[in-house]
């Protein structure tokens, strides 16, 4: 398995307070980690399919995580930013990127010329926020593309436009039969009349990726399309559904640092809580969510209690007490 060494910053990004306040900020912090991004980008960006996670981390601009910059049609942002990369025009509604950055395009770059990819990663709590997420993604891509020209040349030299990706990770409000699915939307040449030469690099400038997770347990088979991406994202977003540390450690190596090795035991995900060592409310939040998720899927009472014992290292009595406290059905 292709692994990268995990940093203390990445580990901190996987932690959240017991009362779950600041969830949005924690999500953005986590998704701005190069180690996390490398796993996501390898599975969503065609240009990176044949590269290792370590190589992909090196493609991300070294200075892109240093500071935040305002984004408008006249400027673009080379920073990985948390919620303040924005498009702003007079009398126009402001739109904000979650995580936006540039990375090397290894396919088109040459020895003395570096061609970049413009990448936007969005953590979206609801897949049904009152409008189609796909339309918002296309809007973001369009603005990303249009904002390049003044920065690249100072004039409208369209040959200098570089490819844009927008990757949306949707967590909740997903239809059961669409959970753990991924959709790719691209510009394609659909029809030609007469003798013409169509070069893909001349129009292949926008790719939208919609990842729908949801609370349904992921049971994909190793080697199947999207397996690594869905398995990894489910682990960091919903750690109560799987062996969190075991899954994450397949992609990010925390074993070479004593401090990291100790802290990984207390690692938390952004979507639910798994807390140890006396943070009682945090533990209860994780257990409550686990019980409700299992009840929603129709799992019988005795099976939920068995799973509680294994997942949270509880005695049978403790598991029954927690079930009685948080159950909604199966009294």
Short mmCIF file of N, CA and C in Angstrom, two decimals, residues 41-174:
data_model
loop_
_atom_site.label_atom_id
_atom_site.label_comp_id
_atom_site.label_asym_id
_atom_site.label_seq_id
_atom_site.Cartn_x
_atom_site.Cartn_y
_atom_site.Cartn_z
N UNK A 41 -6.75 13.16 -4.06
CA UNK A 41 -6.39 13.55 -5.43
C UNK A 41 -5.99 12.36 -6.29
N UNK A 42 -5.31 11.40 -5.71
CA UNK A 42 -4.91 10.22 -6.49
C UNK A 42 -6.12 9.49 -7.06
N UNK A 43 -7.23 9.51 -6.31
CA UNK A 43 -8.41 8.76 -6.72
C UNK A 43 -9.40 9.58 -7.54
N UNK A 44 -9.17 10.89 -7.68
CA UNK A 44 -10.14 11.73 -8.38
C UNK A 44 -9.56 12.48 -9.58
N UNK A 45 -8.26 12.62 -9.65
CA UNK A 45 -7.64 13.41 -10.71
C UNK A 45 -6.88 12.50 -11.66
N UNK A 46 -7.30 12.47 -12.92
CA UNK A 46 -6.70 11.57 -13.91
C UNK A 46 -5.20 11.77 -14.03
N UNK A 47 -4.76 13.01 -13.95
CA UNK A 47 -3.34 13.31 -14.13
C UNK A 47 -2.46 12.68 -13.05
N UNK A 48 -3.07 12.25 -11.92
CA UNK A 48 -2.29 11.73 -10.80
C UNK A 48 -2.44 10.22 -10.61
N UNK A 49 -3.16 9.56 -11.47
CA UNK A 49 -3.46 8.13 -11.28
C UNK A 49 -2.21 7.28 -11.11
N UNK A 50 -1.16 7.59 -11.88
CA UNK A 50 0.04 6.73 -11.88
C UNK A 50 1.11 7.19 -10.90
N UNK A 51 0.79 8.16 -10.07
CA UNK A 51 1.78 8.70 -9.14
C UNK A 51 1.49 8.26 -7.70
N UNK A 52 2.55 8.22 -6.89
CA UNK A 52 2.39 7.83 -5.48
C UNK A 52 1.84 8.99 -4.66
N UNK A 53 1.36 8.67 -3.47
CA UNK A 53 0.87 9.72 -2.59
C UNK A 53 1.97 10.73 -2.27
N UNK A 54 3.18 10.25 -2.07
CA UNK A 54 4.30 11.13 -1.78
C UNK A 54 4.57 12.08 -2.93
N UNK A 55 4.54 11.57 -4.15
CA UNK A 55 4.76 12.42 -5.32
C UNK A 55 3.66 13.46 -5.45
N UNK A 56 2.42 13.05 -5.19
CA UNK A 56 1.30 13.99 -5.29
C UNK A 56 1.44 15.11 -4.26
N UNK A 57 1.89 14.77 -3.05
CA UNK A 57 2.13 15.80 -2.04
C UNK A 57 3.14 16.82 -2.55
N UNK A 58 4.15 16.35 -3.29
CA UNK A 58 5.17 17.25 -3.81
C UNK A 58 4.64 18.11 -4.95
N UNK A 59 3.60 17.66 -5.65
CA UNK A 59 3.01 18.45 -6.73
C UNK A 59 2.29 19.70 -6.19
N UNK A 60 1.73 19.58 -4.97
CA UNK A 60 1.02 20.72 -4.38
C UNK A 60 2.03 21.82 -4.10
N UNK A 61 1.73 23.03 -4.51
CA UNK A 61 2.67 24.13 -4.36
C UNK A 61 3.11 24.29 -2.91
N UNK A 62 4.41 24.41 -2.72
CA UNK A 62 4.97 24.44 -1.38
C UNK A 62 4.44 25.60 -0.55
N UNK A 63 4.17 26.72 -1.18
CA UNK A 63 3.71 27.90 -0.42
C UNK A 63 2.19 28.01 -0.35
N UNK A 64 1.49 27.00 -0.82
CA UNK A 64 0.04 27.15 -0.92
C UNK A 64 -0.68 27.05 0.42
N UNK A 65 -0.02 26.57 1.45
CA UNK A 65 -0.67 26.46 2.76
C UNK A 65 -0.18 27.53 3.73
N UNK A 66 0.52 28.50 3.23
CA UNK A 66 1.12 29.48 4.13
C UNK A 66 0.18 30.59 4.55
N UNK A 67 -0.61 31.09 3.63
CA UNK A 67 -1.48 32.22 3.96
C UNK A 67 -2.69 32.22 3.05
N UNK A 68 -3.68 33.02 3.42
CA UNK A 68 -4.91 33.13 2.65
C UNK A 68 -4.93 34.43 1.86
N UNK A 69 -5.54 34.38 0.69
CA UNK A 69 -5.69 35.58 -0.13
C UNK A 69 -7.11 35.69 -0.64
N UNK A 70 -7.56 36.91 -0.75
CA UNK A 70 -8.88 37.16 -1.32
C UNK A 70 -8.86 36.78 -2.80
N UNK A 71 -9.95 36.19 -3.27
CA UNK A 71 -10.06 35.80 -4.67
C UNK A 71 -11.13 36.62 -5.34
N UNK A 72 -10.80 37.19 -6.48
CA UNK A 72 -11.78 37.91 -7.30
C UNK A 72 -11.47 37.57 -8.74
N UNK A 73 -12.32 37.98 -9.70
CA UNK A 73 -12.03 37.69 -11.09
C UNK A 73 -10.68 38.22 -11.56
N UNK A 74 -10.07 39.15 -10.82
CA UNK A 74 -8.78 39.69 -11.21
C UNK A 74 -7.62 39.05 -10.50
N UNK A 75 -7.89 38.16 -9.53
CA UNK A 75 -6.80 37.53 -8.79
C UNK A 75 -7.19 36.08 -8.53
N UNK A 76 -6.22 35.22 -8.44
CA UNK A 76 -6.48 33.85 -8.00
C UNK A 76 -5.64 33.57 -6.78
N UNK A 77 -5.97 32.51 -6.11
CA UNK A 77 -5.38 32.23 -4.82
C UNK A 77 -4.51 30.99 -4.90
N UNK A 78 -3.24 31.12 -4.58
CA UNK A 78 -2.35 29.96 -4.59
C UNK A 78 -2.29 29.29 -3.23
N UNK A 79 -3.08 29.80 -2.29
CA UNK A 79 -3.07 29.22 -0.95
C UNK A 79 -4.13 28.14 -0.81
N UNK A 80 -3.84 27.17 0.05
CA UNK A 80 -4.89 26.29 0.55
C UNK A 80 -5.56 27.07 1.65
N UNK A 81 -6.78 27.50 1.45
CA UNK A 81 -7.39 28.45 2.37
C UNK A 81 -8.62 27.86 3.01
N UNK A 82 -8.93 28.36 4.19
CA UNK A 82 -10.10 27.90 4.93
C UNK A 82 -11.17 28.98 4.94
N UNK A 83 -12.06 28.91 3.99
CA UNK A 83 -13.30 29.68 3.99
C UNK A 83 -13.14 31.16 3.68
N UNK A 84 -11.94 31.62 3.26
CA UNK A 84 -11.89 33.02 2.91
C UNK A 84 -11.33 33.25 1.53
N UNK A 85 -11.24 32.17 0.71
CA UNK A 85 -10.98 32.40 -0.69
C UNK A 85 -12.31 32.74 -1.32
N UNK A 86 -12.48 33.95 -1.85
CA UNK A 86 -13.80 34.34 -2.30
C UNK A 86 -13.75 35.06 -3.63
N UNK A 87 -14.82 34.94 -4.40
CA UNK A 87 -15.02 35.72 -5.59
C UNK A 87 -15.86 36.93 -5.19
N UNK A 88 -15.41 38.12 -5.44
CA UNK A 88 -16.18 39.29 -5.04
C UNK A 88 -16.24 40.30 -6.17
N UNK A 89 -17.44 40.69 -6.56
CA UNK A 89 -17.68 41.75 -7.54
C UNK A 89 -18.70 42.71 -6.96
N UNK A 90 -18.67 43.94 -7.40
CA UNK A 90 -19.64 44.91 -6.93
C UNK A 90 -21.06 44.40 -7.22
N UNK A 91 -21.90 44.43 -6.19
CA UNK A 91 -23.30 44.01 -6.31
C UNK A 91 -23.46 42.52 -6.63
N UNK A 92 -22.43 41.72 -6.38
CA UNK A 92 -22.54 40.28 -6.66
C UNK A 92 -22.45 39.50 -5.36
N UNK A 93 -23.23 38.47 -5.26
CA UNK A 93 -23.19 37.62 -4.07
C UNK A 93 -21.81 36.97 -3.94
N UNK A 94 -21.25 37.01 -2.74
CA UNK A 94 -19.93 36.45 -2.51
C UNK A 94 -20.03 34.92 -2.42
N UNK A 95 -19.13 34.23 -3.10
CA UNK A 95 -19.03 32.78 -3.00
C UNK A 95 -17.66 32.44 -2.43
N UNK A 96 -17.62 31.43 -1.58
CA UNK A 96 -16.37 31.11 -0.90
C UNK A 96 -15.95 29.67 -1.19
N UNK A 97 -14.65 29.51 -1.41
CA UNK A 97 -14.08 28.18 -1.52
C UNK A 97 -13.79 27.65 -0.12
N UNK A 98 -13.90 26.34 0.09
CA UNK A 98 -13.42 25.74 1.32
C UNK A 98 -11.89 25.61 1.26
N UNK A 99 -11.42 24.77 0.38
CA UNK A 99 -9.99 24.54 0.21
C UNK A 99 -9.65 24.72 -1.26
N UNK A 100 -8.78 25.66 -1.55
CA UNK A 100 -8.46 25.97 -2.95
C UNK A 100 -6.96 26.12 -3.09
N UNK A 101 -6.38 25.49 -4.11
CA UNK A 101 -4.93 25.51 -4.24
C UNK A 101 -4.52 25.14 -5.66
N UNK A 102 -3.24 25.24 -5.93
CA UNK A 102 -2.68 24.86 -7.22
C UNK A 102 -1.70 23.70 -7.03
N UNK A 103 -1.60 22.89 -8.06
CA UNK A 103 -0.66 21.77 -8.01
C UNK A 103 -0.13 21.52 -9.42
N UNK A 104 1.02 20.95 -9.50
CA UNK A 104 1.66 20.70 -10.79
C UNK A 104 0.87 19.70 -11.62
N UNK A 105 0.74 19.98 -12.91
CA UNK A 105 0.18 19.03 -13.86
C UNK A 105 1.34 18.27 -14.49
N UNK A 106 1.63 17.06 -14.04
CA UNK A 106 2.81 16.33 -14.51
C UNK A 106 2.70 15.86 -15.96
N UNK A 107 1.49 15.81 -16.48
CA UNK A 107 1.29 15.34 -17.86
C UNK A 107 1.72 16.41 -18.87
N UNK A 108 1.38 17.66 -18.60
CA UNK A 108 1.64 18.73 -19.56
C UNK A 108 2.92 19.51 -19.26
N UNK A 109 3.43 19.42 -18.04
CA UNK A 109 4.62 20.19 -17.68
C UNK A 109 5.85 19.67 -18.41
N UNK A 110 6.76 20.60 -18.71
CA UNK A 110 8.02 20.27 -19.36
C UNK A 110 9.16 20.67 -18.44
N UNK A 111 10.38 20.44 -18.89
CA UNK A 111 11.54 20.69 -18.04
C UNK A 111 11.59 22.13 -17.52
N UNK A 112 11.30 23.08 -18.39
CA UNK A 112 11.40 24.50 -18.01
C UNK A 112 10.03 25.18 -17.89
N UNK A 113 8.98 24.42 -18.11
CA UNK A 113 7.64 25.00 -18.05
C UNK A 113 6.76 24.14 -17.15
N UNK A 114 6.22 24.75 -16.11
CA UNK A 114 5.33 24.04 -15.21
C UNK A 114 3.89 24.46 -15.48
N UNK A 115 3.08 23.49 -15.88
CA UNK A 115 1.65 23.72 -16.07
C UNK A 115 0.95 23.26 -14.79
N UNK A 116 0.00 24.05 -14.33
CA UNK A 116 -0.64 23.76 -13.05
C UNK A 116 -2.09 23.32 -13.20
N UNK A 117 -2.55 22.63 -12.19
CA UNK A 117 -3.97 22.32 -12.02
C UNK A 117 -4.52 23.25 -10.95
N UNK A 118 -5.74 23.71 -11.13
CA UNK A 118 -6.41 24.55 -10.14
C UNK A 118 -7.47 23.68 -9.47
N UNK A 119 -7.31 23.46 -8.17
CA UNK A 119 -8.12 22.45 -7.48
C UNK A 119 -8.88 23.07 -6.31
N UNK A 120 -10.13 22.70 -6.21
CA UNK A 120 -11.02 23.17 -5.14
C UNK A 120 -11.63 21.94 -4.48
N UNK A 121 -11.47 21.81 -3.16
CA UNK A 121 -12.05 20.69 -2.42
C UNK A 121 -13.07 21.25 -1.44
N UNK A 122 -14.31 20.77 -1.52
CA UNK A 122 -15.40 21.28 -0.70
C UNK A 122 -15.97 20.18 0.19
N UNK A 123 -16.03 20.46 1.49
CA UNK A 123 -16.73 19.57 2.41
C UNK A 123 -18.16 20.05 2.56
N UNK A 124 -19.12 19.28 2.06
CA UNK A 124 -20.53 19.71 2.01
C UNK A 124 -21.35 18.84 2.96
N UNK A 125 -21.88 19.44 4.03
CA UNK A 125 -22.63 18.64 5.00
C UNK A 125 -23.88 18.04 4.38
N UNK A 126 -24.66 18.83 3.63
CA UNK A 126 -25.90 18.33 3.06
C UNK A 126 -25.79 18.20 1.54
N UNK A 127 -26.21 17.05 1.03
CA UNK A 127 -26.26 16.86 -0.41
C UNK A 127 -27.50 17.53 -1.01
N UNK A 128 -28.45 17.86 -0.16
CA UNK A 128 -29.69 18.51 -0.60
C UNK A 128 -29.89 19.82 0.16
N UNK A 129 -29.07 20.83 -0.10
CA UNK A 129 -29.15 22.09 0.65
C UNK A 129 -30.23 23.03 0.14
N UNK A 130 -31.07 22.58 -0.79
CA UNK A 130 -32.10 23.44 -1.36
C UNK A 130 -31.82 23.80 -2.80
N UNK A 131 -30.73 23.31 -3.34
CA UNK A 131 -30.36 23.51 -4.74
C UNK A 131 -29.46 22.34 -5.13
N UNK A 132 -29.29 22.06 -6.42
CA UNK A 132 -28.41 20.97 -6.83
C UNK A 132 -26.94 21.32 -6.57
N UNK A 133 -26.26 20.48 -5.82
CA UNK A 133 -24.84 20.70 -5.54
C UNK A 133 -24.04 20.73 -6.84
N UNK A 134 -24.50 19.95 -7.82
CA UNK A 134 -23.79 19.91 -9.11
C UNK A 134 -23.73 21.28 -9.76
N UNK A 135 -24.84 22.04 -9.68
CA UNK A 135 -24.86 23.37 -10.29
C UNK A 135 -23.90 24.32 -9.58
N UNK A 136 -23.85 24.21 -8.26
CA UNK A 136 -22.91 25.06 -7.52
C UNK A 136 -21.47 24.70 -7.90
N UNK A 137 -21.20 23.41 -8.05
CA UNK A 137 -19.87 22.98 -8.43
C UNK A 137 -19.46 23.51 -9.79
N UNK A 138 -20.37 23.48 -10.76
CA UNK A 138 -20.08 24.02 -12.09
C UNK A 138 -19.84 25.52 -12.01
N UNK A 139 -20.59 26.21 -11.17
CA UNK A 139 -20.40 27.65 -10.99
C UNK A 139 -19.01 27.94 -10.45
N UNK A 140 -18.60 27.19 -9.44
CA UNK A 140 -17.27 27.38 -8.87
C UNK A 140 -16.19 27.14 -9.93
N UNK A 141 -16.36 26.09 -10.72
CA UNK A 141 -15.39 25.79 -11.77
C UNK A 141 -15.30 26.92 -12.79
N UNK A 142 -16.46 27.45 -13.18
CA UNK A 142 -16.49 28.52 -14.16
C UNK A 142 -15.75 29.76 -13.65
N UNK A 143 -15.96 30.10 -12.39
CA UNK A 143 -15.30 31.26 -11.83
C UNK A 143 -13.81 31.02 -11.66
N UNK A 144 -13.46 29.80 -11.31
CA UNK A 144 -12.04 29.45 -11.21
C UNK A 144 -11.34 29.62 -12.55
N UNK A 145 -11.99 29.16 -13.59
CA UNK A 145 -11.40 29.27 -14.93
C UNK A 145 -11.31 30.72 -15.38
N UNK A 146 -12.39 31.48 -15.20
CA UNK A 146 -12.43 32.86 -15.68
C UNK A 146 -11.47 33.76 -14.93
N UNK A 147 -11.12 33.40 -13.71
CA UNK A 147 -10.24 34.26 -12.91
C UNK A 147 -8.76 34.11 -13.28
N UNK A 148 -8.44 33.16 -14.15
CA UNK A 148 -7.04 32.91 -14.49
C UNK A 148 -6.43 33.95 -15.43
N UNK A 149 -7.19 34.45 -16.38
CA UNK A 149 -6.61 35.25 -17.46
C UNK A 149 -5.81 36.46 -17.00
N UNK A 150 -6.34 37.32 -16.14
CA UNK A 150 -5.54 38.47 -15.73
C UNK A 150 -4.25 38.09 -15.04
N UNK A 151 -4.27 37.00 -14.26
CA UNK A 151 -3.08 36.58 -13.54
C UNK A 151 -2.03 36.02 -14.49
N UNK A 152 -2.45 35.26 -15.48
CA UNK A 152 -1.50 34.58 -16.36
C UNK A 152 -0.81 35.55 -17.30
N UNK A 153 -1.55 36.42 -17.95
CA UNK A 153 -0.96 37.23 -19.00
C UNK A 153 -1.24 38.72 -18.89
N UNK A 154 -2.25 39.10 -18.13
CA UNK A 154 -2.65 40.50 -18.11
C UNK A 154 -3.53 40.85 -19.28
N UNK A 155 -3.80 39.90 -20.15
CA UNK A 155 -4.69 40.10 -21.28
C UNK A 155 -5.38 38.79 -21.59
N UNK A 156 -6.30 38.81 -22.55
CA UNK A 156 -7.10 37.62 -22.83
C UNK A 156 -6.38 36.65 -23.76
N UNK A 157 -5.38 35.99 -23.24
CA UNK A 157 -4.66 34.95 -24.00
C UNK A 157 -5.23 33.61 -23.56
N UNK A 158 -6.26 33.16 -24.24
CA UNK A 158 -7.00 31.97 -23.82
C UNK A 158 -6.18 30.69 -23.90
N UNK A 159 -5.10 30.70 -24.67
CA UNK A 159 -4.28 29.50 -24.78
C UNK A 159 -3.58 29.18 -23.46
N UNK A 160 -3.53 30.14 -22.53
CA UNK A 160 -2.85 29.94 -21.27
C UNK A 160 -3.74 29.37 -20.17
N UNK A 161 -5.01 29.17 -20.46
CA UNK A 161 -5.91 28.64 -19.44
C UNK A 161 -5.49 27.24 -18.99
N UNK A 162 -5.56 27.00 -17.68
CA UNK A 162 -5.17 25.72 -17.11
C UNK A 162 -6.39 25.01 -16.53
N UNK A 163 -6.29 23.69 -16.46
CA UNK A 163 -7.45 22.87 -16.07
C UNK A 163 -7.84 23.07 -14.62
N UNK A 164 -9.16 23.00 -14.36
CA UNK A 164 -9.71 23.19 -13.02
C UNK A 164 -10.48 21.94 -12.57
N UNK A 165 -10.30 21.60 -11.32
CA UNK A 165 -11.06 20.51 -10.69
C UNK A 165 -11.82 21.07 -9.49
N UNK A 166 -13.04 20.60 -9.30
CA UNK A 166 -13.80 20.91 -8.09
C UNK A 166 -14.30 19.58 -7.52
N UNK A 167 -13.89 19.28 -6.29
CA UNK A 167 -14.19 17.98 -5.66
C UNK A 167 -15.08 18.23 -4.44
N UNK A 168 -16.28 17.67 -4.47
CA UNK A 168 -17.26 17.89 -3.40
C UNK A 168 -17.47 16.60 -2.62
N UNK A 169 -17.28 16.68 -1.31
CA UNK A 169 -17.47 15.53 -0.42
C UNK A 169 -18.73 15.78 0.39
N UNK A 170 -19.81 15.10 0.03
CA UNK A 170 -21.13 15.31 0.65
C UNK A 170 -21.35 14.27 1.73
N UNK A 171 -21.82 14.72 2.90
CA UNK A 171 -21.91 13.83 4.06
C UNK A 171 -23.32 13.33 4.36
N UNK A 172 -24.29 14.23 4.36
CA UNK A 172 -25.63 13.86 4.84
C UNK A 172 -26.71 14.14 3.80
N UNK A 173 -27.93 13.71 4.11
CA UNK A 173 -29.11 13.93 3.26
C UNK A 173 -28.94 13.29 1.89
N UNK A 174 -28.40 12.08 1.88
CA UNK A 174 -28.16 11.36 0.64
C UNK A 174 -29.13 10.17 0.56
#
